[in-house]
Amino acid sequence: GKKAKTYMDQGLLVPDELTCDLVVDRIQQDDAKNGYVLDGFPRTIPQAECLTAALEKLGSKIDYAIDVDVPDDNIVNRMSGRRACLKCGATYHIVYAAPKVENVCDTCGENLVLRDDDKPETVSKRLKVYHEQTQPLIDYYTKQGVLKTVDGTAALDKVFQAIVEILGE
């Protein structure tokens, strides 16, 4: 963790091998012995290959990779609708979880802001990186026979239920 912090404190990406080592160390802890869910990892083919190799050494493998499929325009709309209170940290969405008074935090009364990373142009850039680096994982895990796809445009409870059903297989 300290090695990763050194990179992060400098605003650098943590190298894939170090990230993989941290994840593999974590999933070997007692509280993960009956299973675990990785969210946001792996993000690239090198990370996936590192994870696969490390798990093989441990006599293990990925059971499922779940792709929560949401069209880009939905993602941009969802993220650009988020609002945050910089004072207390509360979050809202102008459509799905609006504050009682427009642009005012229900908790502390401060004005809500659109965070820089939720601005449409920033979200679009992040999606570009996703399509370049992360989208190839769909093919990678399809070839391994472990990819499951869930409709991420469904209601939140339906998405959750679909994931629970996959994990229960």
PDB file of C-alpha atoms in Angstrom:
ATOM      1  CA  GLY A   1       0.000   0.000   0.000  1.00  0.00           C
ATOM      2  CA  LYS A   2       2.820   2.405   0.831  1.00  0.00           C
ATOM      3  CA  LYS A   3       4.418   1.868  -2.583  1.00  0.00           C
ATOM      4  CA  ALA A   4       1.106   2.642  -4.287  1.00  0.00           C
ATOM      5  CA  LYS A   5       0.664   5.764  -2.143  1.00  0.00           C
ATOM      6  CA  THR A   6       4.023   7.062  -3.371  1.00  0.00           C
ATOM      7  CA  TYR A   7       2.755   6.973  -6.956  1.00  0.00           C
ATOM      8  CA  MET A   8      -0.653   8.388  -6.069  1.00  0.00           C
ATOM      9  CA  ASP A   9       0.811  11.281  -4.052  1.00  0.00           C
ATOM     10  CA  GLN A  10       2.714  12.299  -7.179  1.00  0.00           C
ATOM     11  CA  GLY A  11      -0.435  12.133  -9.299  1.00  0.00           C
ATOM     12  CA  LEU A  12       0.890   9.105 -11.170  1.00  0.00           C
ATOM     13  CA  LEU A  13      -0.920   5.906 -12.087  1.00  0.00           C
ATOM     14  CA  VAL A  14       0.038   2.946  -9.940  1.00  0.00           C
ATOM     15  CA  PRO A  15       1.812   0.369 -12.163  1.00  0.00           C
ATOM     16  CA  ASP A  16      -0.359  -2.604 -13.152  1.00  0.00           C
ATOM     17  CA  GLU A  17       1.872  -5.172 -11.453  1.00  0.00           C
ATOM     18  CA  LEU A  18       1.793  -3.312  -8.123  1.00  0.00           C
ATOM     19  CA  THR A  19      -1.982  -2.864  -8.335  1.00  0.00           C
ATOM     20  CA  CYS A  20      -2.400  -6.558  -9.116  1.00  0.00           C
ATOM     21  CA  ASP A  21      -0.144  -7.543  -6.208  1.00  0.00           C
ATOM     22  CA  LEU A  22      -2.226  -5.414  -3.821  1.00  0.00           C
ATOM     23  CA  VAL A  23      -5.468  -7.003  -5.022  1.00  0.00           C
ATOM     24  CA  VAL A  24      -4.074 -10.540  -4.840  1.00  0.00           C
ATOM     25  CA  ASP A  25      -2.747  -9.905  -1.314  1.00  0.00           C
ATOM     26  CA  ARG A  26      -6.157  -8.603  -0.280  1.00  0.00           C
ATOM     27  CA  ILE A  27      -8.185 -11.512  -1.669  1.00  0.00           C
ATOM     28  CA  GLN A  28      -5.981 -13.963   0.222  1.00  0.00           C
ATOM     29  CA  GLN A  29      -7.082 -12.557   3.580  1.00  0.00           C
ATOM     30  CA  ASP A  30      -9.394 -14.584   5.801  1.00  0.00           C
ATOM     31  CA  ASP A  31     -12.508 -12.513   5.179  1.00  0.00           C
ATOM     32  CA  ALA A  32     -12.270 -13.291   1.442  1.00  0.00           C
ATOM     33  CA  LYS A  33     -11.835 -17.047   1.744  1.00  0.00           C
ATOM     34  CA  ASN A  34     -15.507 -17.721   0.920  1.00  0.00           C
ATOM     35  CA  GLY A  35     -15.547 -15.337  -2.026  1.00  0.00           C
ATOM     36  CA  TYR A  36     -15.144 -11.716  -2.988  1.00  0.00           C
ATOM     37  CA  VAL A  37     -16.268  -9.166  -5.552  1.00  0.00           C
ATOM     38  CA  LEU A  38     -13.782  -6.965  -7.374  1.00  0.00           C
ATOM     39  CA  ASP A  39     -15.255  -3.646  -8.501  1.00  0.00           C
ATOM     40  CA  GLY A  40     -13.208  -1.519 -10.878  1.00  0.00           C
ATOM     41  CA  PHE A  41     -10.393  -4.042 -11.213  1.00  0.00           C
ATOM     42  CA  PRO A  42      -9.047  -5.146 -13.560  1.00  0.00           C
ATOM     43  CA  ARG A  43      -9.334  -2.137 -15.870  1.00  0.00           C
ATOM     44  CA  THR A  44      -6.834  -3.189 -18.534  1.00  0.00           C
ATOM     45  CA  ILE A  45      -5.751  -6.364 -20.325  1.00  0.00           C
ATOM     46  CA  PRO A  46      -2.333  -6.375 -18.569  1.00  0.00           C
ATOM     47  CA  GLN A  47      -4.112  -6.184 -15.198  1.00  0.00           C
ATOM     48  CA  ALA A  48      -6.457  -9.013 -16.205  1.00  0.00           C
ATOM     49  CA  GLU A  49      -3.561 -11.185 -17.371  1.00  0.00           C
ATOM     50  CA  CYS A  50      -1.658 -10.490 -14.156  1.00  0.00           C
ATOM     51  CA  LEU A  51      -4.729 -11.370 -12.074  1.00  0.00           C
ATOM     52  CA  THR A  52      -5.385 -14.559 -14.054  1.00  0.00           C
ATOM     53  CA  ALA A  53      -1.767 -15.693 -13.651  1.00  0.00           C
ATOM     54  CA  ALA A  54      -1.729 -14.888  -9.928  1.00  0.00           C
ATOM     55  CA  LEU A  55      -4.998 -16.728  -9.326  1.00  0.00           C
ATOM     56  CA  GLU A  56      -3.754 -19.755 -11.283  1.00  0.00           C
ATOM     57  CA  LYS A  57      -0.708 -19.914  -8.979  1.00  0.00           C
ATOM     58  CA  LEU A  58      -3.135 -19.975  -6.050  1.00  0.00           C
ATOM     59  CA  GLY A  59      -5.210 -22.719  -7.688  1.00  0.00           C
ATOM     60  CA  SER A  60      -8.076 -20.312  -8.242  1.00  0.00           C
ATOM     61  CA  LYS A  61      -9.813 -18.482 -11.071  1.00  0.00           C
ATOM     62  CA  ILE A  62     -12.368 -15.798 -11.844  1.00  0.00           C
ATOM     63  CA  ASP A  63     -15.874 -17.272 -11.599  1.00  0.00           C
ATOM     64  CA  TYR A  64     -17.675 -14.398 -13.310  1.00  0.00           C
ATOM     65  CA  ALA A  65     -16.928 -11.056 -14.885  1.00  0.00           C
ATOM     66  CA  ILE A  66     -20.048  -8.912 -14.900  1.00  0.00           C
ATOM     67  CA  ASP A  67     -20.506  -6.146 -17.439  1.00  0.00           C
ATOM     68  CA  VAL A  68     -23.159  -3.673 -16.338  1.00  0.00           C
ATOM     69  CA  ASP A  69     -24.006  -2.392 -19.803  1.00  0.00           C
ATOM     70  CA  VAL A  70     -25.083   1.242 -20.086  1.00  0.00           C
ATOM     71  CA  PRO A  71     -24.977   3.283 -23.315  1.00  0.00           C
ATOM     72  CA  ASP A  72     -22.554   6.211 -23.282  1.00  0.00           C
ATOM     73  CA  ASP A  73     -25.274   8.861 -23.567  1.00  0.00           C
ATOM     74  CA  ASN A  74     -27.003   7.431 -20.472  1.00  0.00           C
ATOM     75  CA  ILE A  75     -23.725   7.560 -18.558  1.00  0.00           C
ATOM     76  CA  VAL A  76     -23.112  11.177 -19.548  1.00  0.00           C
ATOM     77  CA  ASN A  77     -26.671  12.131 -18.537  1.00  0.00           C
ATOM     78  CA  ARG A  78     -26.476  10.284 -15.224  1.00  0.00           C
ATOM     79  CA  MET A  79     -23.110  11.663 -14.222  1.00  0.00           C
ATOM     80  CA  SER A  80     -23.740  15.225 -15.373  1.00  0.00           C
ATOM     81  CA  GLY A  81     -26.923  15.204 -13.282  1.00  0.00           C
ATOM     82  CA  ARG A  82     -25.039  14.524 -10.066  1.00  0.00           C
ATOM     83  CA  ARG A  83     -24.610  17.353  -7.582  1.00  0.00           C
ATOM     84  CA  ALA A  84     -22.442  17.452  -4.482  1.00  0.00           C
ATOM     85  CA  CYS A  85     -22.268  19.507  -1.326  1.00  0.00           C
ATOM     86  CA  LEU A  86     -18.675  20.550  -0.755  1.00  0.00           C
ATOM     87  CA  LYS A  87     -19.370  21.295   2.922  1.00  0.00           C
ATOM     88  CA  CYS A  88     -20.918  18.045   4.194  1.00  0.00           C
ATOM     89  CA  GLY A  89     -20.281  15.662   1.275  1.00  0.00           C
ATOM     90  CA  ALA A  90     -23.940  14.852   0.568  1.00  0.00           C
ATOM     91  CA  THR A  91     -24.696  13.846  -3.019  1.00  0.00           C
ATOM     92  CA  TYR A  92     -27.817  14.257  -5.118  1.00  0.00           C
ATOM     93  CA  HIS A  93     -29.049  13.756  -8.656  1.00  0.00           C
ATOM     94  CA  ILE A  94     -31.224  16.385 -10.318  1.00  0.00           C
ATOM     95  CA  VAL A  95     -33.575  13.698 -11.695  1.00  0.00           C
ATOM     96  CA  TYR A  96     -33.228  10.569  -9.528  1.00  0.00           C
ATOM     97  CA  ALA A  97     -32.504  11.990  -6.065  1.00  0.00           C
ATOM     98  CA  ALA A  98     -33.155  15.722  -6.152  1.00  0.00           C
ATOM     99  CA  PRO A  99     -32.767  17.930  -3.088  1.00  0.00           C
ATOM    100  CA  LYS A 100     -35.954  19.427  -1.621  1.00  0.00           C
ATOM    101  CA  VAL A 101     -34.869  22.891  -2.797  1.00  0.00           C
ATOM    102  CA  GLU A 102     -33.113  23.078  -6.167  1.00  0.00           C
ATOM    103  CA  ASN A 103     -29.308  23.270  -5.803  1.00  0.00           C
ATOM    104  CA  VAL A 104     -29.465  23.502  -1.989  1.00  0.00           C
ATOM    105  CA  CYS A 105     -28.188  20.730   0.298  1.00  0.00           C
ATOM    106  CA  ASP A 106     -30.956  19.190   2.415  1.00  0.00           C
ATOM    107  CA  THR A 107     -28.453  18.448   5.182  1.00  0.00           C
ATOM    108  CA  CYS A 108     -26.571  21.713   5.693  1.00  0.00           C
ATOM    109  CA  GLY A 109     -28.145  24.302   3.389  1.00  0.00           C
ATOM    110  CA  GLU A 110     -25.035  24.964   1.296  1.00  0.00           C
ATOM    111  CA  ASN A 111     -25.187  25.373  -2.472  1.00  0.00           C
ATOM    112  CA  LEU A 112     -24.684  22.204  -4.493  1.00  0.00           C
ATOM    113  CA  VAL A 113     -22.085  22.003  -7.241  1.00  0.00           C
ATOM    114  CA  LEU A 114     -21.427  19.976 -10.356  1.00  0.00           C
ATOM    115  CA  ARG A 115     -18.031  18.416  -9.691  1.00  0.00           C
ATOM    116  CA  ASP A 116     -15.415  18.807 -12.407  1.00  0.00           C
ATOM    117  CA  ASP A 117     -15.249  15.042 -12.963  1.00  0.00           C
ATOM    118  CA  ASP A 118     -19.026  14.955 -13.562  1.00  0.00           C
ATOM    119  CA  LYS A 119     -19.001  17.619 -16.294  1.00  0.00           C
ATOM    120  CA  PRO A 120     -20.119  16.181 -19.659  1.00  0.00           C
ATOM    121  CA  GLU A 121     -16.794  16.881 -21.383  1.00  0.00           C
ATOM    122  CA  THR A 122     -14.864  15.153 -18.573  1.00  0.00           C
ATOM    123  CA  VAL A 123     -17.220  12.168 -18.593  1.00  0.00           C
ATOM    124  CA  SER A 124     -16.801  11.891 -22.371  1.00  0.00           C
ATOM    125  CA  LYS A 125     -13.002  11.834 -21.987  1.00  0.00           C
ATOM    126  CA  ARG A 126     -13.267   9.139 -19.320  1.00  0.00           C
ATOM    127  CA  LEU A 127     -15.522   7.094 -21.599  1.00  0.00           C
ATOM    128  CA  LYS A 128     -12.946   7.383 -24.382  1.00  0.00           C
ATOM    129  CA  VAL A 129     -10.298   5.944 -22.044  1.00  0.00           C
ATOM    130  CA  TYR A 130     -12.771   3.241 -20.988  1.00  0.00           C
ATOM    131  CA  HIS A 131     -13.390   2.196 -24.598  1.00  0.00           C
ATOM    132  CA  GLU A 132      -9.661   2.127 -25.361  1.00  0.00           C
ATOM    133  CA  GLN A 133      -8.428   0.353 -22.229  1.00  0.00           C
ATOM    134  CA  THR A 134     -11.305  -1.379 -20.475  1.00  0.00           C
ATOM    135  CA  GLN A 135     -13.662  -2.409 -23.278  1.00  0.00           C
ATOM    136  CA  PRO A 136     -11.152  -5.047 -24.514  1.00  0.00           C
ATOM    137  CA  LEU A 137     -11.798  -6.872 -21.224  1.00  0.00           C
ATOM    138  CA  ILE A 138     -15.239  -7.776 -22.593  1.00  0.00           C
ATOM    139  CA  ASP A 139     -13.547  -9.880 -25.286  1.00  0.00           C
ATOM    140  CA  TYR A 140     -10.951 -11.211 -22.829  1.00  0.00           C
ATOM    141  CA  TYR A 141     -13.542 -12.525 -20.369  1.00  0.00           C
ATOM    142  CA  THR A 142     -15.887 -13.683 -23.148  1.00  0.00           C
ATOM    143  CA  LYS A 143     -13.069 -15.899 -24.468  1.00  0.00           C
ATOM    144  CA  GLN A 144     -12.598 -17.276 -20.947  1.00  0.00           C
ATOM    145  CA  GLY A 145     -16.310 -18.084 -20.812  1.00  0.00           C
ATOM    146  CA  VAL A 146     -16.962 -16.089 -17.635  1.00  0.00           C
ATOM    147  CA  LEU A 147     -18.550 -12.881 -18.931  1.00  0.00           C
ATOM    148  CA  LYS A 148     -22.125 -12.117 -17.913  1.00  0.00           C
ATOM    149  CA  THR A 149     -23.905  -8.960 -19.059  1.00  0.00           C
ATOM    150  CA  VAL A 150     -26.519  -7.064 -17.071  1.00  0.00           C
ATOM    151  CA  ASP A 151     -28.747  -4.305 -18.459  1.00  0.00           C
ATOM    152  CA  GLY A 152     -27.578  -1.262 -16.527  1.00  0.00           C
ATOM    153  CA  THR A 153     -30.443   0.869 -17.829  1.00  0.00           C
ATOM    154  CA  ALA A 154     -32.951  -1.088 -15.738  1.00  0.00           C
ATOM    155  CA  ALA A 155     -34.114   0.145 -12.338  1.00  0.00           C
ATOM    156  CA  LEU A 156     -31.434  -0.102  -9.657  1.00  0.00           C
ATOM    157  CA  ASP A 157     -33.206  -2.908  -7.799  1.00  0.00           C
ATOM    158  CA  LYS A 158     -33.484  -4.914 -11.040  1.00  0.00           C
ATOM    159  CA  VAL A 159     -29.769  -4.445 -11.778  1.00  0.00           C
ATOM    160  CA  PHE A 160     -28.935  -5.533  -8.233  1.00  0.00           C
ATOM    161  CA  GLN A 161     -31.200  -8.588  -8.489  1.00  0.00           C
ATOM    162  CA  ALA A 162     -29.650  -9.610 -11.818  1.00  0.00           C
ATOM    163  CA  ILE A 163     -26.173  -9.442 -10.279  1.00  0.00           C
ATOM    164  CA  VAL A 164     -27.283 -11.414  -7.208  1.00  0.00           C
ATOM    165  CA  GLU A 165     -28.735 -14.099  -9.498  1.00  0.00           C
ATOM    166  CA  ILE A 166     -25.451 -14.370 -11.406  1.00  0.00           C
ATOM    167  CA  LEU A 167     -23.447 -14.647  -8.196  1.00  0.00           C
ATOM    168  CA  GLY A 168     -25.830 -17.336  -6.971  1.00  0.00           C
ATOM    169  CA  GLU A 169     -25.207 -19.571 -10.017  1.00  0.00           C
TER     170      GLU A 169
END
